[in-house]
Short mmCIF file of C-alpha atoms in Angstrom, two decimals:
data_model
loop_
_atom_site.label_atom_id
_atom_site.label_comp_id
_atom_site.label_asym_id
_atom_site.label_seq_id
_atom_site.Cartn_x
_atom_site.Cartn_y
_atom_site.Cartn_z
CA ASP A 1 -50.83 23.25 -43.02
CA ASP A 2 -47.81 24.67 -44.84
CA GLU A 3 -48.65 28.20 -43.73
CA ALA A 4 -49.14 27.11 -40.11
CA MET A 5 -45.82 25.24 -40.11
CA ARG A 6 -44.01 28.21 -41.67
CA ALA A 7 -45.43 30.54 -39.02
CA ALA A 8 -44.43 28.10 -36.23
CA VAL A 9 -40.85 27.85 -37.55
CA LEU A 10 -40.50 31.64 -37.81
CA LYS A 11 -41.80 32.07 -34.27
CA LEU A 12 -39.39 29.45 -32.91
CA GLU A 13 -36.45 31.04 -34.77
CA ARG A 14 -37.14 34.34 -33.04
CA ARG A 15 -36.94 32.60 -29.67
CA GLY A 16 -33.42 31.37 -30.34
CA ARG A 17 -31.97 27.89 -29.91
CA LEU A 18 -32.88 25.58 -27.05
CA PRO A 19 -30.43 25.70 -24.13
CA ALA A 20 -27.93 22.84 -24.21
CA SER A 21 -29.44 21.37 -21.02
CA GLU A 22 -32.93 21.20 -22.56
CA ARG A 23 -31.59 19.56 -25.70
CA ARG A 24 -29.83 16.98 -23.52
CA TYR A 25 -33.08 16.29 -21.64
CA THR A 26 -34.97 15.66 -24.87
CA GLU A 27 -32.21 13.29 -26.01
CA LEU A 28 -32.38 11.43 -22.68
CA ASP A 29 -36.15 11.24 -23.03
CA SER A 30 -35.73 9.48 -26.38
CA ILE A 31 -33.20 7.06 -24.88
CA ILE A 32 -35.46 6.26 -21.89
CA ASN A 33 -38.52 5.68 -24.08
CA GLU A 34 -36.54 3.55 -26.53
CA CYS A 35 -35.10 1.39 -23.71
CA GLY A 36 -38.63 0.65 -22.56
CA ILE A 37 -40.09 -0.84 -19.39
CA PRO A 38 -40.00 -4.64 -18.87
CA LEU A 39 -43.48 -6.06 -18.34
CA ASP A 40 -44.61 -9.34 -16.77
CA LEU A 41 -47.08 -10.45 -19.45
CA THR A 42 -48.11 -13.59 -17.53
CA PHE A 43 -49.04 -11.53 -14.47
CA ILE A 44 -50.88 -8.97 -16.62
CA ALA A 45 -52.97 -11.60 -18.45
CA ASN A 46 -53.94 -13.41 -15.24
CA ALA A 47 -54.66 -10.19 -13.33
CA LYS A 48 -56.82 -8.87 -16.17
CA GLU A 49 -58.86 -12.09 -16.24
CA MET A 50 -59.31 -12.06 -12.46
CA THR A 51 -60.32 -8.37 -12.54
CA LEU A 52 -62.95 -8.97 -15.19
CA GLY A 53 -64.34 -11.88 -13.17
CA SER A 54 -64.42 -9.81 -9.98
CA ASP A 55 -66.12 -6.92 -11.81
CA THR A 56 -68.80 -9.24 -13.20
CA VAL A 57 -69.67 -10.39 -9.68
CA ALA A 58 -69.69 -6.80 -8.37
CA TRP A 59 -71.93 -5.55 -11.21
CA GLY A 60 -74.34 -8.37 -10.42
CA LYS A 61 -74.43 -7.37 -6.75
CA LEU A 62 -74.99 -3.73 -7.70
CA LYS A 63 -77.88 -4.64 -9.97
CA GLU A 64 -79.45 -6.83 -7.28
CA LEU A 65 -78.96 -4.19 -4.56
CA THR A 66 -80.31 -1.21 -6.52
CA GLY A 67 -82.70 -2.84 -8.97
CA CYS A 68 -81.23 -0.59 -11.68
CA GLU A 69 -81.42 -2.01 -15.19
CA ASN A 70 -77.94 -0.64 -15.90
CA PRO A 71 -75.89 -0.12 -12.71
CA ASN A 72 -73.14 1.37 -14.88
CA SER A 73 -75.40 4.37 -15.52
CA ALA A 74 -74.60 7.26 -13.16
CA ALA A 75 -78.05 8.75 -13.83
CA GLN A 76 -79.83 5.54 -12.75
CA LEU A 77 -77.68 5.19 -9.61
CA LYS A 78 -78.21 8.83 -8.64
CA GLY A 79 -81.97 8.37 -9.13
CA TRP A 80 -81.88 5.29 -6.88
CA MET A 81 -79.92 7.18 -4.19
CA LYS A 82 -82.49 9.97 -4.27
CA GLU A 83 -85.17 7.36 -3.53
CA GLN A 84 -83.10 6.31 -0.48
CA GLY A 85 -83.20 9.89 0.79
CA TYR A 86 -79.62 10.73 -0.15
CA SER A 87 -78.74 12.83 -3.21
CA MET A 88 -75.33 13.18 -4.86
CA ALA A 89 -74.54 15.54 -7.72
CA SER A 90 -71.69 13.36 -8.97
CA LEU A 91 -70.21 9.87 -8.65
CA ALA A 92 -66.67 11.09 -9.26
CA LYS A 93 -64.02 9.42 -7.10
CA GLU A 94 -63.39 12.54 -4.99
CA THR A 95 -67.11 12.98 -4.27
CA VAL A 96 -67.58 9.32 -3.38
CA THR A 97 -64.56 9.41 -1.04
CA ILE A 98 -66.05 12.36 0.82
CA ALA A 99 -69.47 10.67 1.06
CA LEU A 100 -67.97 7.45 2.45
CA GLY A 101 -66.33 9.52 5.19
CA LEU A 102 -69.68 10.84 6.46
CA GLU A 103 -71.16 9.25 9.57
CA ASP A 104 -74.80 9.87 8.57
CA LEU A 105 -74.54 8.06 5.22
CA PRO A 106 -77.42 5.51 4.93
CA PRO A 107 -75.99 1.96 5.21
CA ILE A 108 -77.54 0.78 1.93
CA VAL A 109 -76.08 3.79 0.08
CA ARG A 110 -72.68 3.12 1.67
CA GLU A 111 -72.84 -0.49 0.44
CA MET A 112 -73.70 0.69 -3.06
CA LEU A 113 -70.89 3.27 -3.18
CA GLU A 114 -68.34 0.73 -1.92
CA LEU A 115 -69.40 -1.70 -4.64
CA HIS A 116 -69.30 1.07 -7.24
CA GLU A 117 -65.76 1.97 -6.15
CA THR A 118 -64.74 -1.66 -6.62
CA VAL A 119 -65.74 -1.72 -10.29
CA SER A 120 -64.71 1.84 -11.10
CA GLY A 121 -60.98 1.29 -10.61
CA ALA A 122 -58.41 1.84 -13.36
CA SER A 123 -56.57 -1.48 -12.87
CA ALA A 124 -58.35 -3.45 -15.61
CA LYS A 125 -57.88 -0.57 -18.07
CA LYS A 126 -54.16 -0.43 -17.30
CA PHE A 127 -53.77 -4.19 -17.89
CA ALA A 128 -55.59 -3.95 -21.24
CA CYS A 129 -53.55 -0.87 -22.18
CA ALA A 130 -50.28 -2.65 -21.33
CA GLN A 131 -51.23 -5.59 -23.53
CA ALA A 132 -52.10 -3.27 -26.40
CA MET A 133 -48.91 -1.18 -26.18
CA VAL A 134 -46.23 -3.77 -25.34
CA SER A 135 -43.65 -4.58 -28.03
CA SER A 136 -42.92 -8.13 -29.20
CA ASP A 137 -39.83 -8.22 -26.95
CA GLY A 138 -41.95 -7.66 -23.81
CA LEU A 139 -40.93 -4.02 -23.36
CA LEU A 140 -43.33 -1.11 -23.04
CA ARG A 141 -42.06 1.92 -24.97
CA ASN A 142 -43.06 5.57 -25.35
CA SER A 143 -44.97 5.70 -22.06
CA LEU A 144 -43.36 8.97 -20.91
CA ALA A 145 -43.55 12.44 -22.45
CA TYR A 146 -40.95 15.05 -21.53
CA TYR A 147 -42.44 18.41 -20.52
CA GLY A 148 -45.92 16.89 -20.72
CA ALA A 149 -47.00 19.08 -17.79
CA HIS A 150 -46.78 22.88 -17.84
CA THR A 151 -44.34 22.75 -14.90
CA GLY A 152 -41.84 20.87 -17.07
CA ARG A 153 -42.39 17.47 -15.50
CA TRP A 154 -42.65 14.27 -17.49
CA ALA A 155 -46.21 13.15 -18.16
CA GLY A 156 -47.43 9.59 -18.56
CA ARG A 157 -48.90 7.94 -21.63
CA GLY A 158 -50.77 4.66 -21.79
CA ILE A 159 -50.46 2.92 -18.42
CA GLN A 160 -48.92 6.11 -16.92
CA PRO A 161 -46.12 4.26 -15.08
CA GLN A 162 -45.52 7.13 -12.64
CA ASN A 163 -49.15 6.93 -11.52
CA LEU A 164 -49.65 3.27 -10.56
CA ALA A 165 -51.79 2.70 -7.47
CA ARG A 166 -50.11 2.25 -4.10
CA PRO A 167 -50.92 -0.93 -2.14
CA SER A 168 -53.59 -0.58 0.51
CA PHE A 169 -52.12 -0.31 4.01
CA GLU A 170 -53.69 -3.62 5.05
CA LEU A 171 -51.94 -5.52 2.22
CA GLU A 172 -48.52 -3.85 2.18
CA GLY A 173 -46.88 -6.87 3.82
CA ARG A 174 -48.52 -9.39 1.45
CA ILE A 175 -47.64 -8.00 -1.98
CA ASP A 176 -45.13 -10.77 -2.82
CA GLU A 177 -47.63 -13.45 -1.77
CA ILE A 178 -50.44 -11.99 -3.87
CA THR A 179 -48.18 -11.35 -6.87
CA GLU A 180 -46.97 -14.96 -6.96
CA CYS A 181 -50.54 -16.26 -6.66
CA ILE A 182 -51.62 -14.18 -9.64
CA ARG A 183 -48.53 -15.09 -11.73
CA SER A 184 -48.99 -18.82 -11.09
CA GLY A 185 -52.76 -18.71 -11.63
CA GLN A 186 -53.42 -19.95 -8.09
CA PRO A 187 -56.51 -18.78 -6.14
CA LEU A 188 -55.98 -15.99 -3.61
CA ALA A 189 -56.16 -16.65 0.11
CA PRO A 190 -59.79 -16.80 1.38
CA ASP A 191 -59.36 -13.70 3.54
CA LEU A 192 -58.43 -11.49 0.57
CA ASP A 193 -60.80 -9.32 -1.43
CA CYS A 194 -59.98 -9.98 -5.10
CA ALA A 195 -60.46 -6.39 -6.31
CA ASP A 196 -58.39 -4.89 -3.50
CA ALA A 197 -55.65 -7.51 -3.92
CA ILE A 198 -55.29 -6.84 -7.66
CA ARG A 199 -55.46 -3.07 -7.22
CA SER A 200 -52.71 -3.29 -4.58
CA THR A 201 -50.39 -5.31 -6.84
CA VAL A 202 -50.85 -3.36 -10.09
CA ARG A 203 -47.18 -2.25 -9.83
CA SER A 204 -46.19 -5.91 -10.15
CA MET A 205 -46.93 -5.66 -13.88
CA ILE A 206 -43.42 -4.18 -14.13
CA ARG A 207 -40.87 -6.93 -13.58
CA ALA A 208 -37.17 -7.26 -14.37
CA PRO A 209 -36.19 -10.08 -16.77
CA GLU A 210 -34.76 -13.23 -15.25
CA GLY A 211 -31.29 -12.66 -13.80
CA MET A 212 -31.71 -8.88 -13.71
CA MET A 213 -33.12 -6.37 -11.24
CA ILE A 214 -34.81 -2.98 -11.29
CA VAL A 215 -33.17 -0.27 -9.19
CA ALA A 216 -35.45 2.60 -8.14
CA SER A 217 -34.27 5.99 -6.92
CA ASP A 218 -36.03 9.19 -5.99
CA PHE A 219 -35.23 12.69 -4.71
CA ALA A 220 -36.38 12.82 -1.09
CA GLY A 221 -39.05 15.51 -0.61
CA ILE A 222 -37.81 17.38 -3.69
CA GLU A 223 -41.08 19.25 -4.33
CA SER A 224 -41.60 20.43 -0.76
CA ARG A 225 -37.93 21.43 -0.33
CA ILE A 226 -37.88 23.52 -3.51
CA SER A 227 -41.33 24.98 -2.78
CA GLY A 228 -40.15 26.12 0.64
CA TRP A 229 -36.99 27.64 -0.83
CA LEU A 230 -38.89 29.44 -3.62
CA ALA A 231 -41.42 30.77 -1.10
CA GLY A 232 -38.63 32.00 1.15
CA SER A 233 -40.19 30.17 4.10
CA PRO A 234 -37.82 30.06 7.10
CA ALA A 235 -40.14 27.57 8.87
CA MET A 236 -39.93 25.05 6.01
CA MET A 237 -36.19 25.50 5.60
CA GLU A 238 -35.69 24.93 9.32
CA ILE A 239 -37.55 21.59 9.09
CA TYR A 240 -35.07 20.24 6.53
CA GLN A 241 -32.03 21.82 8.19
CA LYS A 242 -32.94 19.81 11.29
CA GLY A 243 -33.26 16.63 9.22
CA LEU A 244 -36.99 16.28 9.94
CA ASP A 245 -39.73 14.96 7.67
CA GLY A 246 -41.69 17.85 6.10
CA TYR A 247 -44.99 15.98 5.89
CA LYS A 248 -44.89 14.77 9.49
CA SER A 249 -43.90 18.26 10.67
CA PHE A 250 -46.95 19.63 8.85
CA GLY A 251 -49.03 16.91 10.52
CA VAL A 252 -48.11 18.26 13.96
CA VAL A 253 -50.15 21.37 13.10
CA TYR A 254 -52.78 19.77 10.86
CA LEU A 255 -53.58 16.75 13.05
CA HIS A 256 -52.66 18.26 16.44
CA LYS A 257 -50.37 15.29 17.20
CA ALA A 258 -46.81 14.90 18.40
CA TYR A 259 -44.25 14.39 15.60
CA GLU A 260 -43.22 10.91 16.76
CA LEU A 261 -46.86 9.74 17.02
CA ILE A 262 -47.75 10.40 13.37
CA THR A 263 -48.16 7.05 11.62
CA LYS A 264 -47.05 6.00 8.14
CA GLN A 265 -50.68 5.98 7.00
CA GLU A 266 -51.21 9.52 8.29
CA ARG A 267 -48.03 10.68 6.56
CA THR A 268 -49.33 9.30 3.26
CA PHE A 269 -52.60 11.20 3.80
CA LEU A 270 -50.74 14.42 4.67
CA LYS A 271 -48.54 14.42 1.55
CA PRO A 272 -51.14 15.51 -1.06
CA VAL A 273 -52.57 18.10 1.35
CA PHE A 274 -49.11 19.58 1.97
CA LEU A 275 -48.12 19.58 -1.72
CA GLY A 276 -51.57 20.87 -2.70
CA GLY A 277 -50.83 23.99 -0.68
CA CYS A 278 -47.50 24.36 -2.50
CA PHE A 279 -49.22 24.15 -5.89
CA GLY A 280 -52.12 26.51 -5.25
CA MET A 281 -54.84 24.34 -3.72
CA GLY A 282 -57.70 26.57 -2.48
CA TRP A 283 -59.62 26.43 0.78
CA ARG A 284 -62.59 24.54 -0.74
CA THR A 285 -60.37 21.63 -1.82
CA LEU A 286 -58.62 21.71 1.55
CA GLN A 287 -61.96 21.40 3.35
CA ALA A 288 -63.08 18.55 1.07
CA ASN A 289 -59.80 16.73 1.74
CA ALA A 290 -60.19 17.22 5.50
CA LYS A 291 -63.64 15.61 5.38
#
């Protein structure tokens, strides 16, 4: 260990000192992580309990539908699907999403995959992780790591706060209603699916203390703007010079629709496709996304 550390120090010394800006970023990172993120522990506890209950019901339905002894076993589920005349090499989220988009998917297999998606979400894990990591003062610390990605971006640790699920489009207007039901321990409205409701309100685990508020800010289209500038793309630069939305402008070509007719849901779908191209996504992934 001593020899490895000595070699690391010598190598770093040859590289010279960190630029002042980088040193400042690492200091800010320490300040941000020490400040912490305020969590709503009541919401988290109730949501976790509801998620576990919903998962228990879903696992029971999966077992009844497939007859598998252990419906949590990918091998058993893939064997069952083969018996239904439909084979899948993997039950990874991306593969399942593609399969659910196929018109010739057998109805019983579709039902199984939809149930499997319900119990394969990360919400319950995030709630348990938050409870395990939170400090006694209700703040979650050290959940961000500066330069955690090779591009220099911050990476998430624990609950990965920059990667919390977006609400489903159907429930976007009901987030406050669902959040308050979960916080107060009241049953959800009869027309709501429990798993979808909890997954759509996972961001509600972050809540400002009483009498305070959280202010969120973001650079608008920062990745696509810089990607277009670095690529020297006149077409992309023209989009932003005209004050247009880059993702919707891409959708005009990708979806063969007029700019003003592209919906909010379509824009959300277009964003990862557009940025994937900026970050080196190949044609195979593009085709899979299109399906």
